[in-house]
């Protein structure tokens, strides 16, 4: 019997990469004490077809939220490009150890820094330990983030509001302030924004607001640091398969995660990390500062 050619339907996830990425997510909610290691469908962070070419050789990067998800994928690719990596994280020791193991397998050094970005003193210590242990600091990736869906603005009390802002924007401010004395001409700061900061999000009112603020912070800081030769850019991801959403959404909604992107699937972290390499490496982006780079799986930029 002649084989029948598969015809794409409107429901099929769009594939454009070197290997097909998962289109349907499992209906799995993560409990508060669970982490990336507990996800049934493991996020893909290895970017197996990405060849390093020493674009970050001899550089030192500090990545907040580097234990899992996007941050983990960035840590691995930075290491593949020759950077030593400090991985800052809140609590998921098993995830952090796994990230560190992969960084070291790429042939560079990894430093784990456990603590809360709401704590100014800890942010300062994290930077100091990076500089003392790894010999400097060239790239700061502000990436630690928190969100919790809420049906209405009335469901977000002041405590929640403060928590979201203190982690998402406050953490970026504090780590940047601590890092700046060590950054020099050619250094780079990369902030993780979000498509929700570009488009808004009906059920992430506080979170989307912080992401819009992060985009404004990125552009403002880029202007402020221009004369010092330090570039500041943001990446605005669309839906990405990481612990963030399964920790927040009910299982049934997790199974639909990413279906509303034009590509009808979420990104895997390995589809985000090359954008961070691009913005970190002077060889790629020495003439780019103050941009918000959308990596959204949807057509166009906003
Ligand atoms: P993730 O859960 O893997 O990473 C978030 C990390 O933030 C955690 O691992 C944790 O270490 C850190 N963190 C949270 N609260 C902290 C605190 N108080 N102090 C220190 N660290 C803290 O999820 P992810 O999706 O990789 O998230 C990384 C970034 O990407 C976040 O800024 C998030 O807002 C952003 N983002 C994610 C998506 C998505 O769909 N996953 C989309 C757009 C933007």
CSV table of C-alpha atoms and ligand atoms in Angstrom, one decimal:
chain,number,residue,atom,x,y,z
A,1,UNK,CA,0.0,0.0,0.0
A,2,UNK,CA,1.4,3.4,-0.9
A,3,UNK,CA,2.3,5.5,2.2
A,4,UNK,CA,0.0,8.5,2.8
A,5,UNK,CA,1.7,11.8,3.3
A,6,UNK,CA,0.8,13.5,6.5
A,7,UNK,CA,-1.1,16.6,5.9
A,8,UNK,CA,-0.8,19.3,8.6
A,9,UNK,CA,-4.1,20.4,10.2
A,10,UNK,CA,-4.8,23.7,11.8
A,11,UNK,CA,-4.3,22.0,15.2
A,12,UNK,CA,-0.8,20.8,14.6
A,13,UNK,CA,2.0,22.5,16.5
A,14,UNK,CA,4.3,24.4,14.2
A,15,UNK,CA,7.9,23.0,14.0
A,16,UNK,CA,10.7,25.1,12.7
A,17,UNK,CA,13.8,23.8,14.5
A,18,UNK,CA,16.4,21.1,14.1
A,19,UNK,CA,14.3,18.6,16.0
A,20,UNK,CA,10.6,18.5,16.6
A,21,UNK,CA,9.5,19.9,20.0
A,22,UNK,CA,6.7,18.6,22.1
A,23,UNK,CA,3.3,20.0,21.2
A,24,UNK,CA,1.1,18.7,23.9
A,25,UNK,CA,2.0,19.1,27.6
A,26,UNK,CA,1.0,16.6,30.3
A,27,UNK,CA,-1.8,17.5,32.7
A,28,UNK,CA,0.5,17.9,35.6
A,29,UNK,CA,0.4,20.4,38.5
A,30,UNK,CA,3.6,20.8,40.5
A,31,UNK,CA,3.2,21.0,44.3
A,32,UNK,CA,5.1,23.8,46.1
A,33,UNK,CA,7.9,21.4,47.2
A,34,UNK,CA,8.3,20.0,43.6
A,35,UNK,CA,10.8,21.3,41.0
A,36,UNK,CA,12.0,20.7,37.4
A,37,UNK,CA,13.2,17.2,38.3
A,38,UNK,CA,9.6,16.3,39.1
A,39,UNK,CA,8.1,17.3,35.8
A,40,UNK,CA,6.9,14.3,33.8
A,41,UNK,CA,7.9,15.9,30.5
A,42,UNK,CA,11.4,17.1,31.1
A,43,UNK,CA,12.1,20.6,29.7
A,44,UNK,CA,14.7,20.5,26.9
A,45,UNK,CA,17.7,22.6,27.8
A,46,UNK,CA,20.7,20.9,26.1
A,47,UNK,CA,20.4,22.5,22.6
A,48,UNK,CA,22.2,19.4,21.1
A,49,UNK,CA,22.6,21.0,17.7
A,50,UNK,CA,24.1,24.2,19.0
A,51,UNK,CA,27.9,24.3,18.5
A,52,UNK,CA,29.9,26.6,20.8
A,53,UNK,CA,32.5,28.8,19.3
A,54,UNK,CA,34.2,30.5,22.3
A,55,UNK,CA,32.0,33.6,22.0
A,56,UNK,CA,32.1,34.1,25.8
A,57,UNK,CA,35.6,32.6,26.4
A,58,UNK,CA,37.2,33.8,29.7
A,59,UNK,CA,34.0,35.7,30.8
A,60,UNK,CA,32.1,35.2,34.0
A,61,UNK,CA,28.3,35.3,34.1
A,62,UNK,CA,25.9,35.4,37.0
A,63,UNK,CA,22.4,34.1,36.3
A,64,UNK,CA,19.5,34.6,38.8
A,65,UNK,CA,17.0,31.8,38.7
A,66,UNK,CA,19.7,29.7,37.0
A,67,UNK,CA,18.7,26.4,38.6
A,68,UNK,CA,15.9,25.5,36.2
A,69,UNK,CA,13.9,26.5,33.2
A,70,UNK,CA,15.2,29.3,31.0
A,71,UNK,CA,18.0,30.1,33.4
A,72,UNK,CA,19.4,26.5,33.3
A,73,UNK,CA,19.4,26.5,29.5
A,74,UNK,CA,21.2,29.8,29.5
A,75,UNK,CA,23.8,28.5,32.0
A,76,UNK,CA,24.6,25.5,29.8
A,77,UNK,CA,24.9,27.5,26.6
A,78,UNK,CA,27.1,30.2,28.2
A,79,UNK,CA,29.3,27.4,29.5
A,80,UNK,CA,29.4,25.9,25.9
A,81,UNK,CA,30.6,29.3,24.8
A,82,UNK,CA,33.4,29.3,27.3
A,83,UNK,CA,32.0,31.3,30.3
A,84,UNK,CA,32.3,30.4,34.0
A,85,UNK,CA,28.8,30.6,35.5
A,86,UNK,CA,27.4,31.5,38.9
A,87,UNK,CA,23.9,30.1,39.3
A,88,UNK,CA,21.8,31.9,41.8
A,89,UNK,CA,18.6,30.2,43.0
A,90,UNK,CA,16.0,30.2,45.7
A,91,UNK,CA,15.5,26.7,47.0
A,92,UNK,CA,15.6,23.9,44.5
A,93,UNK,CA,18.9,22.2,45.4
A,94,UNK,CA,18.4,19.2,43.2
A,95,UNK,CA,17.7,21.3,40.2
A,96,UNK,CA,20.7,23.6,41.0
A,97,UNK,CA,23.0,20.6,41.3
A,98,UNK,CA,21.9,19.3,38.0
A,99,UNK,CA,22.5,22.6,36.3
A,100,UNK,CA,26.0,22.8,37.8
A,101,UNK,CA,26.8,19.3,36.7
A,102,UNK,CA,25.9,20.3,33.1
A,103,UNK,CA,27.9,23.5,33.2
A,104,UNK,CA,30.9,21.6,34.4
A,105,UNK,CA,30.4,19.0,31.7
A,106,UNK,CA,30.7,21.8,29.2
A,107,UNK,CA,34.2,22.4,30.6
A,108,UNK,CA,33.9,25.5,32.7
A,109,UNK,CA,33.4,26.3,36.4
A,110,UNK,CA,30.1,26.6,38.2
A,111,UNK,CA,29.3,28.4,41.5
A,112,UNK,CA,26.0,27.8,43.2
A,113,UNK,CA,24.5,30.7,45.2
A,114,UNK,CA,21.4,30.0,47.2
A,115,UNK,CA,19.3,32.9,48.5
A,116,UNK,CA,16.4,35.3,48.0
A,117,UNK,CA,16.7,38.2,45.6
A,118,UNK,CA,14.4,40.2,48.0
A,119,UNK,CA,17.3,40.3,50.4
A,120,UNK,CA,19.7,43.2,49.6
A,121,UNK,CA,22.6,41.8,51.7
A,122,UNK,CA,22.3,38.4,50.0
A,123,UNK,CA,22.4,40.0,46.5
A,124,UNK,CA,25.6,41.9,47.5
A,125,UNK,CA,27.1,38.7,48.9
A,126,UNK,CA,26.1,36.7,45.7
A,127,UNK,CA,28.0,39.2,43.5
A,128,UNK,CA,31.0,39.3,45.9
A,129,UNK,CA,31.3,35.6,46.0
A,130,UNK,CA,31.1,35.4,42.2
A,131,UNK,CA,33.9,37.9,41.8
A,132,UNK,CA,36.1,36.3,44.5
A,133,UNK,CA,35.5,32.7,43.3
A,134,UNK,CA,35.4,33.1,39.5
A,135,UNK,CA,37.6,36.1,39.2
A,136,UNK,CA,35.3,38.9,38.0
A,137,UNK,CA,31.9,39.6,36.5
A,138,UNK,CA,31.1,40.3,32.8
A,139,UNK,CA,27.5,39.3,32.2
A,140,UNK,CA,24.6,39.6,34.6
A,141,UNK,CA,21.4,37.8,33.6
A,142,UNK,CA,18.4,38.9,35.8
A,143,UNK,CA,16.0,36.1,35.4
A,144,UNK,CA,14.5,35.1,38.8
A,145,UNK,CA,10.7,35.5,38.6
A,146,UNK,CA,7.5,34.7,40.4
A,147,UNK,CA,3.9,34.6,39.2
A,148,UNK,CA,0.5,33.5,40.5
A,149,UNK,CA,-2.6,33.6,38.4
A,150,UNK,CA,-5.6,35.6,39.8
A,151,UNK,CA,-9.1,35.9,38.3
A,152,UNK,CA,-9.5,39.5,39.4
A,153,UNK,CA,-7.7,42.5,40.8
A,154,UNK,CA,-9.7,42.1,44.0
A,155,UNK,CA,-8.0,38.7,44.5
A,156,UNK,CA,-4.6,40.4,44.6
A,157,UNK,CA,-4.0,41.8,48.1
A,158,UNK,CA,-1.2,44.2,49.0
A,159,UNK,CA,1.0,41.4,50.3
A,160,UNK,CA,0.8,39.6,47.0
A,161,UNK,CA,1.4,42.8,45.1
A,162,UNK,CA,4.5,43.6,47.1
A,163,UNK,CA,5.8,40.0,46.8
A,164,UNK,CA,5.5,40.1,43.0
A,165,UNK,CA,7.2,43.5,42.6
A,166,UNK,CA,9.9,42.7,45.2
A,167,UNK,CA,10.9,39.5,43.5
A,168,UNK,CA,10.5,40.5,39.8
A,169,UNK,CA,11.6,44.1,39.7
A,170,UNK,CA,13.2,44.6,43.1
A,171,UNK,CA,15.5,41.6,42.5
A,172,UNK,CA,16.6,42.9,39.2
A,173,UNK,CA,17.4,46.3,40.7
A,174,UNK,CA,19.3,44.9,43.7
A,175,UNK,CA,21.5,42.5,41.7
A,176,UNK,CA,22.2,45.1,39.1
A,177,UNK,CA,23.2,47.7,41.8
A,178,UNK,CA,25.5,45.1,43.4
A,179,UNK,CA,27.0,44.0,40.0
A,180,UNK,CA,27.7,47.4,38.5
A,181,UNK,CA,31.0,48.3,40.3
A,182,UNK,CA,32.5,45.1,38.7
A,183,UNK,CA,31.1,45.5,35.2
A,184,UNK,CA,33.3,47.2,32.6
A,185,UNK,CA,33.3,48.3,29.0
A,186,UNK,CA,32.0,45.4,26.9
A,187,UNK,CA,30.0,43.9,29.8
A,188,UNK,CA,26.3,43.1,29.3
A,189,UNK,CA,23.2,42.9,31.4
A,190,UNK,CA,20.3,40.8,30.1
A,191,UNK,CA,16.8,41.0,31.8
A,192,UNK,CA,14.2,38.4,31.2
A,193,UNK,CA,11.0,40.2,30.4
A,194,UNK,CA,7.8,38.5,29.0
A,195,UNK,CA,5.3,38.6,26.2
A,196,UNK,CA,2.8,39.5,29.0
A,197,UNK,CA,4.8,42.7,29.5
A,198,UNK,CA,4.2,43.5,25.8
A,199,UNK,CA,0.6,42.5,25.5
A,200,UNK,CA,-0.8,42.4,29.0
A,201,UNK,CA,-2.4,39.3,30.5
A,202,UNK,CA,-5.9,39.2,32.0
A,203,UNK,CA,-5.1,36.8,34.8
A,204,UNK,CA,-1.5,37.9,35.6
A,205,UNK,CA,-2.3,41.5,36.4
A,206,UNK,CA,0.6,42.1,38.9
A,207,UNK,CA,3.1,39.9,37.1
A,208,UNK,CA,2.5,41.4,33.6
A,209,UNK,CA,2.9,44.8,35.2
A,210,UNK,CA,6.3,43.9,36.6
A,211,UNK,CA,7.3,42.6,33.1
A,212,UNK,CA,6.3,45.9,31.4
A,213,UNK,CA,8.3,47.7,34.1
A,214,UNK,CA,11.3,45.4,33.4
A,215,UNK,CA,11.1,46.4,29.7
A,216,UNK,CA,11.1,50.1,30.7
A,217,UNK,CA,13.9,49.4,33.2
A,218,UNK,CA,16.0,47.8,30.5
A,219,UNK,CA,15.7,50.8,28.1
A,220,UNK,CA,16.3,53.3,30.9
A,221,UNK,CA,19.3,51.5,32.2
A,222,UNK,CA,20.7,51.1,28.7
A,223,UNK,CA,20.6,54.9,28.3
A,224,UNK,CA,22.1,55.4,31.8
A,225,UNK,CA,25.0,53.1,31.1
A,226,UNK,CA,25.7,53.9,27.5
A,227,UNK,CA,28.7,56.1,28.1
A,228,UNK,CA,30.3,53.4,30.3
A,229,UNK,CA,30.1,50.9,27.4
A,230,UNK,CA,27.8,48.5,29.2
A,231,UNK,CA,24.9,47.2,27.1
A,232,UNK,CA,21.5,46.4,28.6
A,233,UNK,CA,18.9,44.3,26.8
A,234,UNK,CA,15.9,42.1,27.5
A,235,UNK,CA,14.5,38.9,26.1
A,236,UNK,CA,10.7,38.7,26.2
A,237,UNK,CA,9.7,35.0,26.1
A,238,UNK,CA,6.3,33.7,25.1
A,239,UNK,CA,5.1,30.5,26.8
A,240,UNK,CA,8.1,28.3,27.7
A,241,UNK,CA,7.9,24.8,29.2
A,242,UNK,CA,9.5,25.2,32.7
A,243,UNK,CA,8.3,24.7,36.3
A,244,UNK,CA,6.8,28.2,36.5
A,245,UNK,CA,3.4,27.5,35.0
A,246,UNK,CA,2.9,23.9,36.2
A,247,UNK,CA,3.6,25.3,39.7
A,248,UNK,CA,0.8,27.8,39.3
A,249,UNK,CA,-1.9,26.4,37.0
A,250,UNK,CA,-4.3,23.5,37.6
A,251,UNK,CA,-3.4,20.3,35.7
A,252,UNK,CA,-6.0,20.7,33.0
A,253,UNK,CA,-4.8,24.2,32.1
A,254,UNK,CA,-1.2,23.0,32.0
A,255,UNK,CA,-2.2,20.5,29.3
A,256,UNK,CA,-3.3,23.4,27.2
A,257,UNK,CA,-0.2,25.5,28.0
A,258,UNK,CA,1.3,27.3,24.9
A,259,UNK,CA,-1.6,26.4,22.6
A,260,UNK,CA,-2.5,30.0,22.2
A,261,UNK,CA,0.9,30.9,20.6
A,262,UNK,CA,0.7,31.2,16.8
A,263,UNK,CA,3.0,28.1,16.7
A,264,UNK,CA,0.4,26.3,18.9
A,265,UNK,CA,3.0,25.0,21.3
A,266,UNK,CA,5.2,26.3,24.1
A,267,UNK,CA,8.9,26.9,23.5
A,268,UNK,CA,11.4,24.6,25.1
A,269,UNK,CA,14.1,26.4,27.1
A,270,UNK,CA,16.7,25.5,24.5
A,271,UNK,CA,14.8,27.7,22.0
A,272,UNK,CA,15.3,30.7,24.3
A,273,UNK,CA,19.0,30.3,25.4
A,274,UNK,CA,20.6,31.2,22.0
A,275,UNK,CA,19.0,34.7,22.3
A,276,UNK,CA,20.8,35.2,25.6
A,277,UNK,CA,24.1,34.2,24.0
A,278,UNK,CA,23.5,36.6,21.2
A,279,UNK,CA,22.9,39.5,23.6
A,280,UNK,CA,25.7,38.6,25.9
A,281,UNK,CA,28.5,38.2,23.3
A,282,UNK,CA,30.1,41.4,22.0
A,283,UNK,CA,31.0,39.4,18.9
A,284,UNK,CA,27.3,39.2,18.1
A,285,UNK,CA,25.6,42.3,19.5
A,286,UNK,CA,28.2,45.1,20.2
A,287,UNK,CA,25.9,47.6,18.4
A,288,UNK,CA,22.7,46.6,20.2
A,289,UNK,CA,21.5,48.1,23.5
A,290,UNK,CA,18.1,48.9,25.1
A,291,UNK,CA,16.1,46.4,23.0
A,292,UNK,CA,13.4,44.0,24.1
A,293,UNK,CA,13.9,40.9,21.9
A,294,UNK,CA,10.6,38.9,21.6
A,295,UNK,CA,11.0,35.1,21.4
A,296,UNK,CA,7.3,34.3,21.5
A,297,UNK,CA,6.4,31.7,18.9
A,298,UNK,CA,3.9,34.2,17.5
A,299,UNK,CA,4.1,36.3,14.4
A,300,UNK,CA,5.6,39.8,14.8
A,301,UNK,CA,7.0,41.6,17.8
A,302,UNK,CA,4.0,42.7,19.8
B,1,LIG,P1,11.6,28.6,36.6
B,1,LIG,O1,10.6,28.3,37.6
B,1,LIG,O2,12.4,27.5,36.1
B,1,LIG,O3,12.6,29.8,37.1
B,1,LIG,C1,12.2,30.8,38.0
B,1,LIG,C2,13.4,30.9,39.0
B,1,LIG,O4,13.2,32.1,39.8
B,1,LIG,C3,13.3,29.7,40.1
B,1,LIG,O5,14.0,28.7,39.6
B,1,LIG,C4,13.9,30.4,41.3
B,1,LIG,O6,15.3,30.0,41.5
B,1,LIG,C5,13.9,31.9,41.0
B,1,LIG,N1,13.2,32.6,42.0
B,1,LIG,C6,11.9,32.7,42.2
B,1,LIG,N2,11.7,33.5,43.3
B,1,LIG,C7,12.9,33.9,43.8
B,1,LIG,C8,13.3,34.6,44.9
B,1,LIG,N3,12.5,35.2,45.7
B,1,LIG,N4,14.7,34.8,45.1
B,1,LIG,C9,15.6,34.2,44.3
B,1,LIG,N5,15.2,33.4,43.2
B,1,LIG,C10,13.9,33.3,43.0
B,1,LIG,O7,10.8,29.4,35.5
B,1,LIG,P2,11.2,30.1,34.1
B,1,LIG,O8,10.0,30.0,33.3
B,1,LIG,O9,12.5,29.6,33.6
B,1,LIG,O10,11.4,31.6,34.6
B,1,LIG,C11,12.5,32.4,34.3
B,1,LIG,C12,12.1,33.8,33.9
B,1,LIG,O11,11.4,33.7,32.7
B,1,LIG,C13,11.2,34.5,34.9
B,1,LIG,O12,11.6,35.8,35.0
B,1,LIG,C14,9.8,34.4,34.2
B,1,LIG,O13,9.0,35.4,34.6
B,1,LIG,C15,10.3,34.5,32.8
B,1,LIG,N6,9.3,34.0,31.8
B,1,LIG,C16,8.8,32.8,31.8
B,1,LIG,C17,7.9,32.4,30.8
B,1,LIG,C18,7.4,30.9,30.8
B,1,LIG,O14,6.4,30.7,30.1
B,1,LIG,N7,8.0,30.0,31.5
B,1,LIG,C19,7.4,33.3,29.9
B,1,LIG,C20,7.9,34.6,29.9
B,1,LIG,C21,8.8,35.0,30.9
